[in-house]
Coordinates of C-alpha atoms and ligand atoms in Angstrom, one line a residue:
M1 CA 101.6 216.2 28.7
D2 CA 97.8 216.1 29.1
T3 CA 95.9 217.9 31.8
I4 CA 92.5 216.6 33.0
K5 CA 90.3 218.8 35.2
E6 CA 88.0 217.4 37.9
D7 CA 86.5 219.2 40.9
V8 CA 87.3 216.4 43.3
I9 CA 90.1 213.9 42.8
I10 CA 89.9 210.6 44.6
L11 CA 93.2 208.7 44.7
G12 CA 92.3 205.0 45.0
G13 CA 89.4 202.8 44.0
G14 CA 89.3 200.6 47.1
M15 CA 86.5 200.6 49.7
A16 CA 87.5 204.0 51.1
G17 CA 87.9 205.6 47.6
L18 CA 84.6 204.2 46.2
R19 CA 82.7 205.2 49.3
A20 CA 84.1 208.7 49.1
A21 CA 83.3 209.0 45.4
V22 CA 79.7 208.0 45.9
A23 CA 79.3 210.5 48.9
A24 CA 80.8 213.3 46.8
A25 CA 78.6 212.5 43.9
E26 CA 75.5 212.5 46.1
Y27 CA 76.5 215.7 47.7
D28 CA 76.1 217.6 44.5
S29 CA 75.4 216.2 41.0
K30 CA 77.1 219.2 39.4
I31 CA 80.5 218.4 41.0
T32 CA 82.7 216.2 38.9
I33 CA 84.7 213.5 40.5
G34 CA 87.8 211.9 39.0
L35 CA 88.6 208.6 40.6
V36 CA 92.2 207.8 39.8
S37 CA 93.5 204.3 40.5
K38 CA 96.5 202.3 39.5
L39 CA 94.3 199.2 39.5
Y40 CA 90.9 198.5 38.1
P41 CA 88.9 199.2 41.3
L42 CA 87.7 195.7 41.8
R43 CA 91.3 194.5 41.9
S44 CA 92.0 196.7 45.0
H45 CA 93.0 194.9 48.1
S46 CA 89.6 195.7 49.8
V47 CA 88.1 192.9 47.7
A48 CA 90.2 190.4 49.8
A49 CA 88.6 191.4 53.1
E50 CA 87.2 188.3 54.6
G51 CA 85.7 188.1 58.1
G52 CA 83.5 191.1 58.7
T53 CA 82.9 194.6 59.7
S54 CA 82.0 195.7 63.3
A55 CA 78.8 197.8 63.9
V56 CA 76.6 198.3 66.9
L57 CA 73.2 196.9 65.7
N58 CA 72.0 195.0 68.7
A59 CA 70.3 196.5 71.7
K60 CA 72.5 194.4 74.0
D61 CA 75.6 196.0 72.5
S62 CA 76.5 199.7 72.9
F63 CA 78.6 202.5 71.3
D64 CA 80.6 202.7 74.6
L65 CA 81.4 199.0 74.4
H66 CA 82.5 199.2 70.7
A67 CA 84.6 202.3 71.6
Y68 CA 86.1 200.6 74.7
D69 CA 87.0 197.4 72.8
T70 CA 88.7 199.6 70.1
I71 CA 90.6 201.7 72.7
K72 CA 91.8 198.7 74.7
G73 CA 92.7 197.0 71.4
S74 CA 94.7 200.1 70.4
D75 CA 96.7 199.7 73.7
Y76 CA 95.5 203.2 74.6
L77 CA 97.2 204.9 71.7
G78 CA 93.9 205.5 69.8
D79 CA 92.3 209.0 70.1
Q80 CA 89.3 208.4 72.2
D81 CA 87.3 211.4 70.8
A82 CA 87.7 210.1 67.2
I83 CA 86.8 206.5 68.3
E84 CA 83.6 207.7 70.0
E85 CA 82.5 209.6 66.9
F86 CA 83.5 206.8 64.5
V87 CA 81.5 204.0 66.2
R88 CA 78.4 206.1 66.0
L89 CA 78.8 206.6 62.3
V90 CA 79.1 202.9 61.4
P91 CA 75.6 201.4 61.7
E92 CA 74.1 203.7 59.1
Q93 CA 76.7 202.5 56.6
I94 CA 75.6 198.9 57.2
Y95 CA 71.9 199.7 56.4
T96 CA 72.9 201.9 53.5
T97 CA 75.0 199.2 51.8
D98 CA 72.2 196.7 52.6
H99 CA 69.7 198.9 50.7
W100 CA 72.2 199.2 47.9
G101 CA 72.2 195.4 47.6
C102 CA 75.1 194.1 49.7
P103 CA 74.2 190.5 50.6
W104 CA 74.9 190.6 54.3
S105 CA 74.6 187.2 55.9
R106 CA 71.3 186.8 57.8
N107 CA 69.8 185.2 60.9
E108 CA 66.9 182.8 60.6
D109 CA 64.5 185.7 61.2
G110 CA 65.9 187.7 58.4
T111 CA 67.8 190.2 60.5
I112 CA 71.5 191.0 59.7
A113 CA 73.7 188.3 61.3
Q114 CA 76.7 189.2 63.4
R115 CA 79.6 187.1 64.5
D116 CA 82.3 187.2 67.2
F117 CA 85.8 188.5 66.3
G118 CA 89.1 188.9 68.1
A119 CA 89.0 191.0 71.3
L120 CA 85.3 192.0 71.0
S121 CA 83.2 191.9 74.1
F122 CA 80.1 191.5 72.0
P123 CA 79.7 189.6 68.7
R124 CA 79.3 192.6 66.5
A125 CA 81.0 191.7 63.2
V126 CA 78.5 192.0 60.3
F127 CA 79.6 189.7 57.5
A128 CA 78.9 188.3 54.0
A129 CA 80.2 184.7 54.6
D130 CA 84.0 185.1 54.5
K131 CA 83.8 187.3 51.4
T132 CA 82.9 190.6 53.1
G133 CA 85.2 192.7 51.0
F134 CA 84.2 191.2 47.7
H135 CA 80.5 191.8 48.3
V136 CA 80.9 195.3 49.7
M137 CA 83.2 196.3 46.8
Q138 CA 80.7 194.9 44.2
T139 CA 78.0 196.9 45.9
L140 CA 79.9 200.1 46.0
Y141 CA 81.3 199.8 42.5
S142 CA 77.9 199.2 41.0
R143 CA 76.6 202.1 43.0
A144 CA 79.4 204.4 41.8
L145 CA 78.7 203.5 38.1
M146 CA 75.2 204.9 38.5
Y147 CA 76.5 208.5 38.9
P148 CA 77.4 210.2 35.7
N149 CA 79.5 212.7 37.6
I150 CA 82.0 210.0 38.7
H151 CA 84.7 209.6 36.1
F152 CA 86.9 206.5 36.4
Y153 CA 90.6 206.8 35.5
N154 CA 91.6 203.2 35.9
E155 CA 95.3 202.2 35.5
Y156 CA 96.7 205.6 36.1
F157 CA 99.7 205.5 38.5
A158 CA 100.0 208.6 40.7
T159 CA 103.5 209.8 41.4
K160 CA 103.4 213.3 43.0
L161 CA 101.2 215.7 44.8
V162 CA 101.6 219.2 43.4
V163 CA 101.3 221.8 46.2
E164 CA 101.7 225.6 46.3
N165 CA 101.1 227.9 49.3
N166 CA 100.0 224.8 51.3
L167 CA 97.2 224.1 48.9
F168 CA 97.0 221.1 46.6
N169 CA 96.5 222.0 42.9
A170 CA 97.2 218.8 40.9
I171 CA 98.5 215.3 41.0
T172 CA 100.8 213.8 38.4
T173 CA 100.2 210.4 37.0
I174 CA 101.4 207.9 34.3
N175 CA 98.7 206.4 32.2
I176 CA 99.9 202.8 32.5
K177 CA 98.3 201.7 29.2
T178 CA 99.9 204.3 27.0
G179 CA 102.9 205.6 29.1
D180 CA 101.6 209.2 28.8
F181 CA 102.3 211.6 31.6
V182 CA 98.9 213.0 32.7
V183 CA 98.3 215.8 35.2
F184 CA 95.0 215.8 37.1
Q185 CA 94.0 219.3 38.2
G186 CA 91.6 219.4 41.1
K187 CA 90.1 221.7 43.7
S188 CA 90.4 219.1 46.5
I189 CA 91.8 215.6 46.8
V190 CA 91.0 212.5 48.9
F191 CA 93.9 210.2 49.6
A192 CA 92.5 206.6 49.7
A193 CA 95.5 204.7 48.3
G194 CA 95.6 201.9 50.9
G195 CA 98.3 200.6 53.2
A196 CA 101.9 199.4 52.9
G197 CA 101.7 195.7 53.9
R198 CA 103.9 194.7 51.0
L199 CA 106.9 196.2 52.7
Y200 CA 107.2 192.8 54.2
Q201 CA 108.0 189.5 52.5
F202 CA 105.5 187.3 54.4
S203 CA 102.4 189.3 54.0
T204 CA 98.6 188.8 53.6
N205 CA 98.5 191.9 51.3
A206 CA 98.0 192.0 47.5
H207 CA 101.2 192.8 45.6
F208 CA 100.1 196.3 44.9
V209 CA 99.8 197.4 48.5
T210 CA 103.1 199.3 48.5
G211 CA 102.3 202.5 50.4
D212 CA 102.3 204.9 47.5
G213 CA 99.7 207.2 49.0
D214 CA 101.8 207.5 52.2
G215 CA 104.9 208.1 50.2
I216 CA 103.4 210.7 47.9
A217 CA 101.9 212.7 50.8
Y218 CA 105.1 212.5 52.9
R219 CA 107.2 213.9 50.0
A220 CA 104.7 216.7 49.6
G221 CA 105.2 217.8 53.2
I222 CA 102.2 216.1 54.8
P223 CA 103.3 214.3 58.0
L224 CA 102.8 210.6 58.6
K225 CA 101.7 209.3 62.0
D226 CA 102.6 206.1 64.0
M227 CA 104.2 204.3 61.1
E228 CA 106.2 202.0 63.4
F229 CA 102.9 200.1 64.2
M230 CA 102.6 197.4 61.6
Q231 CA 100.1 194.7 62.4
F232 CA 101.0 191.1 62.1
H233 CA 98.0 188.8 61.6
P234 CA 98.4 185.6 63.5
T235 CA 97.2 183.3 60.7
G236 CA 98.9 183.7 57.4
L237 CA 98.8 180.4 55.4
V238 CA 102.3 178.9 55.1
P239 CA 104.0 179.3 52.7
S240 CA 102.0 181.7 50.6
G241 CA 101.0 184.2 53.3
I242 CA 97.3 184.2 52.2
L243 CA 95.1 185.3 55.0
I244 CA 93.1 182.7 56.9
T245 CA 90.5 185.0 58.5
E246 CA 90.2 185.7 62.2
A247 CA 86.6 184.6 61.9
A248 CA 88.0 181.0 61.7
R249 CA 89.1 181.4 65.4
A250 CA 86.1 183.4 66.3
E251 CA 83.8 180.6 65.1
G252 CA 85.7 178.1 67.2
G253 CA 89.0 177.2 65.4
I254 CA 91.9 176.5 67.8
L255 CA 95.7 176.8 67.7
L256 CA 97.9 173.8 68.3
N257 CA 101.7 173.4 68.7
N258 CA 103.8 170.4 67.6
E259 CA 102.7 168.5 70.7
K260 CA 99.1 169.0 69.5
K261 CA 98.6 171.1 72.6
R262 CA 96.3 174.1 72.7
F263 CA 98.7 176.8 73.9
M264 CA 96.8 180.0 74.0
S265 CA 95.8 179.4 77.7
T266 CA 99.4 180.3 78.6
Y267 CA 99.2 183.7 76.9
A268 CA 95.5 184.8 77.1
P269 CA 93.7 182.7 79.7
N270 CA 90.3 184.4 79.2
K271 CA 90.1 185.1 75.5
L272 CA 92.3 182.3 74.3
E273 CA 92.4 182.2 70.4
K274 CA 90.1 185.3 70.4
A275 CA 92.6 187.6 72.0
S276 CA 93.8 190.6 70.0
R277 CA 96.1 190.0 67.0
D278 CA 99.3 191.4 68.6
V279 CA 98.9 189.0 71.5
V280 CA 98.1 185.9 69.4
S281 CA 101.0 186.7 67.0
R282 CA 103.5 186.9 69.8
A283 CA 102.2 183.7 71.4
I284 CA 102.7 181.8 68.2
M285 CA 106.2 183.2 67.8
W286 CA 107.1 182.3 71.4
E287 CA 105.9 178.8 70.9
I288 CA 108.0 178.5 67.8
E289 CA 111.1 179.9 69.6
A290 CA 110.5 177.4 72.4
G291 CA 110.9 174.6 69.9
R292 CA 107.3 173.8 69.7
G293 CA 106.8 174.9 66.1
I294 CA 106.4 172.5 63.2
K295 CA 109.0 172.2 60.4
G296 CA 107.4 170.4 57.6
E297 CA 107.0 170.3 53.9
Y298 CA 106.8 174.1 53.3
G299 CA 110.4 175.2 53.2
D300 CA 112.2 176.8 56.1
M301 CA 109.4 178.6 57.8
E302 CA 108.3 177.0 61.1
Y303 CA 104.6 177.1 61.8
V304 CA 101.8 176.1 64.2
Y305 CA 98.4 174.6 63.4
L306 CA 95.1 176.2 63.0
D307 CA 92.6 173.4 63.6
L308 CA 89.1 173.8 62.3
T309 CA 88.1 170.2 62.4
G310 CA 85.9 170.9 65.5
I311 CA 83.8 173.3 63.5
S312 CA 83.7 171.4 60.2
N313 CA 79.9 171.7 60.2
L314 CA 80.3 175.5 59.8
L315 CA 83.0 175.6 57.2
D316 CA 80.9 175.4 54.0
E317 CA 78.4 178.0 55.0
R318 CA 80.4 180.5 57.1
L319 CA 84.0 180.0 56.0
P320 CA 83.8 178.7 52.4
M321 CA 86.6 180.8 51.0
I322 CA 89.3 179.9 53.4
T323 CA 88.2 176.2 53.1
E324 CA 88.7 176.5 49.4
I325 CA 92.1 178.4 49.8
A326 CA 93.4 175.6 52.1
K327 CA 92.4 173.0 49.5
K328 CA 93.6 174.9 46.4
F329 CA 96.9 176.2 47.8
N330 CA 98.0 173.5 50.2
G331 CA 95.9 170.4 49.2
I332 CA 94.4 170.4 52.8
D333 CA 90.8 169.5 53.6
A334 CA 90.1 171.8 56.5
H335 CA 87.2 169.6 57.6
T336 CA 89.6 166.8 58.6
E337 CA 93.1 168.3 58.8
P338 CA 94.8 171.3 60.5
I339 CA 96.1 174.2 58.5
P340 CA 99.8 175.5 58.8
I341 CA 99.9 179.1 59.8
H342 CA 102.5 181.8 60.8
P343 CA 102.1 185.5 61.6
A344 CA 102.2 187.7 58.5
A345 CA 102.3 191.5 57.9
H346 CA 98.7 192.6 57.5
Y347 CA 97.7 196.1 58.3
T348 CA 99.4 199.5 58.4
M349 CA 98.1 201.2 61.6
G350 CA 100.1 204.3 60.6
G351 CA 99.4 206.6 57.7
I352 CA 98.7 210.2 56.8
D353 CA 98.2 212.3 60.0
S354 CA 94.5 213.0 59.8
N355 CA 91.4 212.9 62.1
V356 CA 87.8 211.8 62.1
K357 CA 86.8 214.7 59.8
T358 CA 89.5 213.2 57.4
T359 CA 91.4 216.6 57.2
T360 CA 95.2 216.8 56.9
L361 CA 97.8 219.5 57.1
Y362 CA 96.7 221.1 53.8
P363 CA 93.1 222.3 53.9
N364 CA 92.1 220.8 50.5
V365 CA 93.7 217.4 51.1
F366 CA 91.7 214.7 52.8
A367 CA 92.8 211.2 53.8
V368 CA 90.8 208.0 54.5
G369 CA 91.0 204.2 54.8
E370 CA 94.3 202.4 55.4
N371 CA 96.1 205.4 53.9
A372 CA 95.1 207.5 56.8
C373 CA 95.9 207.5 60.5
V374 CA 93.0 209.1 62.4
S375 CA 94.0 207.5 64.9
I376 CA 91.2 205.0 65.6
H377 CA 93.5 201.9 65.7
G378 CA 96.4 203.3 67.8
A379 CA 99.0 200.6 68.3
N380 CA 96.9 197.7 67.2
R381 CA 93.8 197.5 65.1
L382 CA 91.0 195.2 66.0
G383 CA 89.9 192.7 63.3
S384 CA 86.7 194.0 61.6
N385 CA 87.5 197.6 62.4
S386 CA 88.9 198.7 59.0
T387 CA 86.2 198.1 56.4
N388 CA 83.8 199.9 58.7
E389 CA 86.3 202.8 58.8
C390 CA 86.5 202.8 55.0
L391 CA 82.7 203.1 54.8
A392 CA 82.0 205.5 57.6
L393 CA 84.9 207.9 57.0
G394 CA 84.8 207.4 53.3
N395 CA 81.4 208.9 53.5
V396 CA 82.7 211.8 55.5
A397 CA 85.7 212.4 53.2
G398 CA 83.6 212.5 50.0
K399 CA 81.3 215.1 51.5
V400 CA 84.0 217.4 52.9
A401 CA 86.0 217.2 49.7
A402 CA 82.9 218.0 47.7
E403 CA 82.0 220.9 50.0
W404 CA 85.4 222.4 49.5
A405 CA 85.2 222.0 45.7
K406 CA 81.8 223.7 45.7
S407 CA 83.0 226.8 47.4
H408 CA 86.5 227.2 45.8
D409 CA 88.0 227.7 42.4
F410 CA 90.8 225.8 40.7
A411 CA 94.2 227.1 41.6
S412 CA 96.6 227.2 38.7
V413 CA 98.9 224.2 38.3
S414 CA 102.5 224.8 39.4
I415 CA 104.1 224.0 36.1
S416 CA 107.7 223.9 37.3
S417 CA 106.8 221.3 39.9
V418 CA 105.1 219.2 37.3
N419 CA 108.1 219.6 34.9
D420 CA 110.4 218.5 37.7
E421 CA 108.4 215.3 38.2
E422 CA 108.4 214.5 34.5
K423 CA 112.1 214.9 34.4
R424 CA 112.6 212.8 37.5
I425 CA 110.8 209.9 35.9
W426 CA 111.8 209.9 32.3
E427 CA 115.2 211.6 32.4
D428 CA 116.6 210.4 35.8
L429 CA 114.9 207.2 36.9
L430 CA 114.5 205.6 33.5
K431 CA 118.0 206.5 32.4
R432 CA 119.9 205.4 35.5
N433 CA 122.4 202.8 34.5
G434 CA 124.2 201.4 37.6
G435 CA 123.1 197.8 37.0
E436 CA 121.2 197.3 40.3
N437 CA 117.9 195.4 39.8
V438 CA 114.7 196.8 41.2
A439 CA 113.1 193.4 42.2
K440 CA 116.3 192.3 43.9
I441 CA 116.5 195.5 46.1
R442 CA 112.7 195.1 46.8
D443 CA 113.2 191.4 48.0
D444 CA 116.2 192.4 50.1
L445 CA 114.2 195.2 51.7
R446 CA 111.2 192.9 52.5
I447 CA 113.4 190.2 54.0
N448 CA 115.2 192.8 56.0
L449 CA 111.9 194.1 57.5
D450 CA 110.7 190.6 58.3
K451 CA 113.9 189.9 60.1
N452 CA 114.8 193.1 61.8
V453 CA 111.5 195.1 62.2
G454 CA 109.1 192.2 62.7
V455 CA 107.0 190.9 65.6
F456 CA 109.9 191.1 68.0
R457 CA 112.3 194.1 67.9
T458 CA 115.5 195.0 69.8
E459 CA 117.9 198.0 69.5
D460 CA 120.5 195.8 67.7
L461 CA 118.0 194.4 65.2
L462 CA 116.5 197.8 64.5
Q463 CA 120.0 199.4 64.1
Q464 CA 120.9 196.7 61.7
G465 CA 117.6 197.1 59.9
L466 CA 118.2 200.8 59.4
K467 CA 121.7 200.3 58.2
N468 CA 120.5 197.9 55.6
I469 CA 117.7 200.3 54.5
K470 CA 120.3 203.0 53.9
S471 CA 122.3 200.6 51.8
Y472 CA 119.2 199.8 49.7
Q473 CA 118.6 203.5 49.3
E474 CA 122.1 203.9 48.0
R475 CA 121.7 201.0 45.6
Y476 CA 118.4 202.5 44.4
N477 CA 120.4 205.4 43.1
R478 CA 122.2 202.9 40.8
I479 CA 119.2 201.0 39.4
T480 CA 118.9 200.0 35.8
I481 CA 115.4 199.7 34.4
E482 CA 115.8 197.3 31.5
D483 CA 112.4 197.9 30.0
K484 CA 112.6 201.3 28.3
S485 CA 109.2 201.1 26.5
S486 CA 106.3 203.3 27.4
K487 CA 103.2 201.0 27.3
F488 CA 102.6 198.9 30.4
N489 CA 106.1 199.5 31.7
M490 CA 105.6 197.6 35.0
E491 CA 109.4 197.7 35.8
L492 CA 109.2 201.5 35.8
Q493 CA 106.1 201.3 38.0
W494 CA 107.9 198.9 40.4
A495 CA 110.8 201.3 40.6
L496 CA 108.5 204.2 41.5
E497 CA 106.8 202.0 44.1
L498 CA 110.2 200.9 45.5
G499 CA 111.1 204.6 45.9
F500 CA 108.1 205.1 48.2
M501 CA 108.8 201.8 50.0
L502 CA 112.3 202.9 50.9
D503 CA 111.1 206.1 52.4
L504 CA 108.5 204.4 54.4
A505 CA 110.8 201.6 55.6
E506 CA 113.1 204.2 57.0
I507 CA 110.3 206.0 58.8
I508 CA 109.0 202.8 60.3
N509 CA 112.5 201.8 61.4
V510 CA 113.4 205.2 62.9
G511 CA 110.1 205.5 64.7
A512 CA 110.6 202.0 66.1
I513 CA 114.1 202.8 67.4
M514 CA 112.9 205.9 69.1
R515 CA 109.9 204.2 70.8
K516 CA 111.6 202.6 73.7
E517 CA 108.6 200.7 75.0
S518 CA 106.3 197.9 74.0
R519 CA 102.8 198.8 72.9
G520 CA 100.3 196.9 70.7
A521 CA 102.1 195.6 67.6
H522 CA 105.4 197.3 68.5
Y523 CA 107.2 194.9 70.8
R524 CA 110.7 195.6 72.0
R525 CA 112.3 192.7 73.9
D526 CA 114.7 195.3 75.5
F527 CA 111.7 197.4 76.7
P528 CA 109.0 194.8 77.2
D529 CA 106.6 197.1 79.2
R530 CA 104.3 199.8 78.0
D531 CA 105.6 203.2 79.2
D532 CA 102.7 205.6 79.4
K533 CA 104.8 208.3 81.1
N534 CA 107.1 208.7 78.2
F535 CA 105.4 207.2 75.2
M536 CA 101.7 207.8 75.4
K537 CA 102.0 209.9 72.3
H538 CA 101.8 209.7 68.5
T539 CA 104.9 209.6 66.5
I540 CA 104.9 212.2 63.7
A541 CA 107.3 211.9 60.8
S542 CA 107.9 214.9 58.5
Y543 CA 109.9 214.9 55.3
S544 CA 113.4 216.4 55.1
V545 CA 116.1 215.8 52.5
N546 CA 118.1 214.1 55.3
G547 CA 115.4 211.6 56.2
P548 CA 112.4 211.7 58.5
Q549 CA 112.2 214.4 61.2
I550 CA 110.4 212.9 64.2
S551 CA 108.2 214.8 66.6
Y552 CA 105.3 213.7 68.9
K553 CA 101.7 214.6 69.4
P554 CA 99.5 213.9 72.4
V555 CA 96.9 211.2 72.5
V556 CA 93.3 212.4 73.1
K557 CA 91.7 210.8 76.1
T558 CA 88.0 211.2 76.9
K559 CA 86.8 208.8 79.6
W560 CA 88.8 205.7 79.5
E561 CA 91.9 205.5 81.8
P562 CA 94.7 203.4 80.5
T563 CA 95.0 200.2 82.5
V564 CA 97.0 196.9 82.2
R565 CA 95.8 195.2 79.0
S566 CA 95.2 191.5 79.2
Y567 CA 92.8 189.1 77.4
Ligands
FAD601 C1 93.4 189.5 53.1 C2 92.8 190.7 53.9 C3 91.6 190.5 54.6 C4 91.0 191.5 55.3 N1 89.8 191.3 56.0 C5 89.3 192.3 56.7 C6 88.0 192.1 57.3 O1 87.4 191.1 57.3 N2 87.5 193.2 58.0 C7 88.1 194.4 58.0 O2 87.5 195.3 58.6 N3 89.3 194.6 57.4 C8 89.9 193.6 56.7 N4 91.1 193.8 56.1 C9 91.6 195.2 56.0 C10 90.8 196.0 55.0 O3 90.4 195.1 54.0 C11 91.7 197.1 54.4 O4 92.3 197.8 55.4 C12 90.8 198.0 53.6 O5 90.0 197.3 52.7 C13 91.7 199.0 52.8 O6 90.9 199.7 51.9 P1 91.4 201.0 51.2 O7 90.3 201.5 50.3 O8 92.0 201.9 52.2 O9 92.7 200.5 50.3 P2 92.7 199.4 49.1 O10 91.6 198.5 49.0 O11 94.1 198.8 49.3 O12 92.7 200.3 47.8 C14 93.8 201.2 47.5 C15 93.5 201.8 46.2 O13 94.5 202.8 45.9 C16 95.0 202.7 44.6 N5 96.4 203.2 44.5 C17 97.4 202.9 45.3 N6 98.5 203.5 44.9 C18 98.2 204.2 43.8 C19 99.0 205.0 43.0 N7 100.3 205.2 43.1 N8 98.3 205.6 41.9 C20 97.0 205.4 41.7 N9 96.2 204.6 42.5 C21 96.8 204.0 43.6 C22 94.8 201.2 44.2 O14 94.6 201.1 42.8 C23 93.6 200.9 45.0 O15 92.4 201.1 44.2 C24 91.7 192.8 55.4 C25 92.8 193.0 54.7 C26 93.4 191.9 54.0 C27 94.7 192.2 53.3

């Protein structure tokens, strides 16, 4: 077992982690930062971000408007104090990344261009064509490489947070290349390990978005918040699930059913296709249920059309990537033909219970990005409001983690806790011999969540979903990992990921059963209305050996009274 010492550990090399690393490095050049990532940073899901990042840059826009859009989008579950602070932090990040070389798309006069996005009352999404994540990630990664005090540990898979007396002292990892068990000792840690969108089968997320960060924190006693809120993006390409950005509708793309009828006027008469994602996803599902979906050449999944032919003049300049995706994956020329789409799991609104200062239950553990639940997004995140969170709060997290490291010493590593983890992996998990296959359980789990914990939920579906999850947990005890080698043992890694996914699926499902109302992305057919009297509160899930213990926490309101939400 090797031990590596770094003042600040950053778990995750996506947009949130890279931004935090740069902020920590800038805070003090004498502080060392270890960025631990199971992927080479530029393979993180952030690279796939497409449409844009919201920021108030125009005098006709305002912080209050950005905050209000976000609060209404959240179905009033977002914490208003956090949102008000967040929107003020964003513009500086746009200019900073611009100065670092991010090629933001421009207006004719050279100013930074902004486009409309779902449920915005002002076109405030800054973008780099439809490759926003790719360009921001290139910018941040190049920047991070300039600091000698940032040390990259790529392809290290984190498995456990080691905590004593409510303070983090180390994180255990597997060096994927060698199979060595490596312990990172740190003074503070930033969780930036992304979301859990791959809990679902039909998903826009990269295959590695398996919620490890949430799982690791939860098992170490840090509560998770609002996990039942999983966002379904209206336009996943059928049958692959690849995202067709919301910018396609914001630029003028329309949705059509099998009668070639534009149906959004029935569900969102004012905003139409530009309503929030939860509203548009449900509208599509209702059309399909009413027999107005299309069943075509892509297997069993019924779909509707996203028609971009009316904006074909914009596709090459503003939406080149999705145009290429439609061509390469479906053989469709979006200039002349509509694209088959269906709602797909997209964004994890829940995550580590934290706040706008990125702090968590343990004073030297911070959380940011999709791994965290601040809560800015409440029950439904607005498109273009995640990458800006990664930048703005990544900057905060890096600074506070560095500040802690500067004023504290290393705590000694809790060796028995580390040894337990080493035994769990090599002597328990790898040696189980019950014949159950990891990939098969994972598929069953994903299909179960699609079916029973999806866009539409009911008590019966959710109870069935939970029963199934418990059976997968039981089967997990009987897995056999066929590959016993140490180097690049992906089967072992998938088994570890599946362990986290099973915990998270249970939390999502239990939270969804207990929330007997409909709010944002959580829609219960048996409780179709929002119930502010009983459920205007955050769900908190804490670890216990018998499964998640659920409690609640109030939502913070500043000046916006909850009203009926319509678009
Ligand atoms: C297709 C797509 C398009 C999107 N478009 C937009 C958009 O236009 N605008 C917008 O605002 N948002 C968009 N989003 C959402 C946004 O991109 C993400 O929420 C955000 O980029 C997440 O960044 P992150 O840094 O939190 O996580 P990620 O980018 O997912 O990075 C997670 C990191 O954690 C590491 N990690 C995870 N588990 C472990 C482990 N066990 N051990 C070690 N390392 C680990 C990974 O290696 C990775 O580096 C989009 C999302 C998708 C899927």
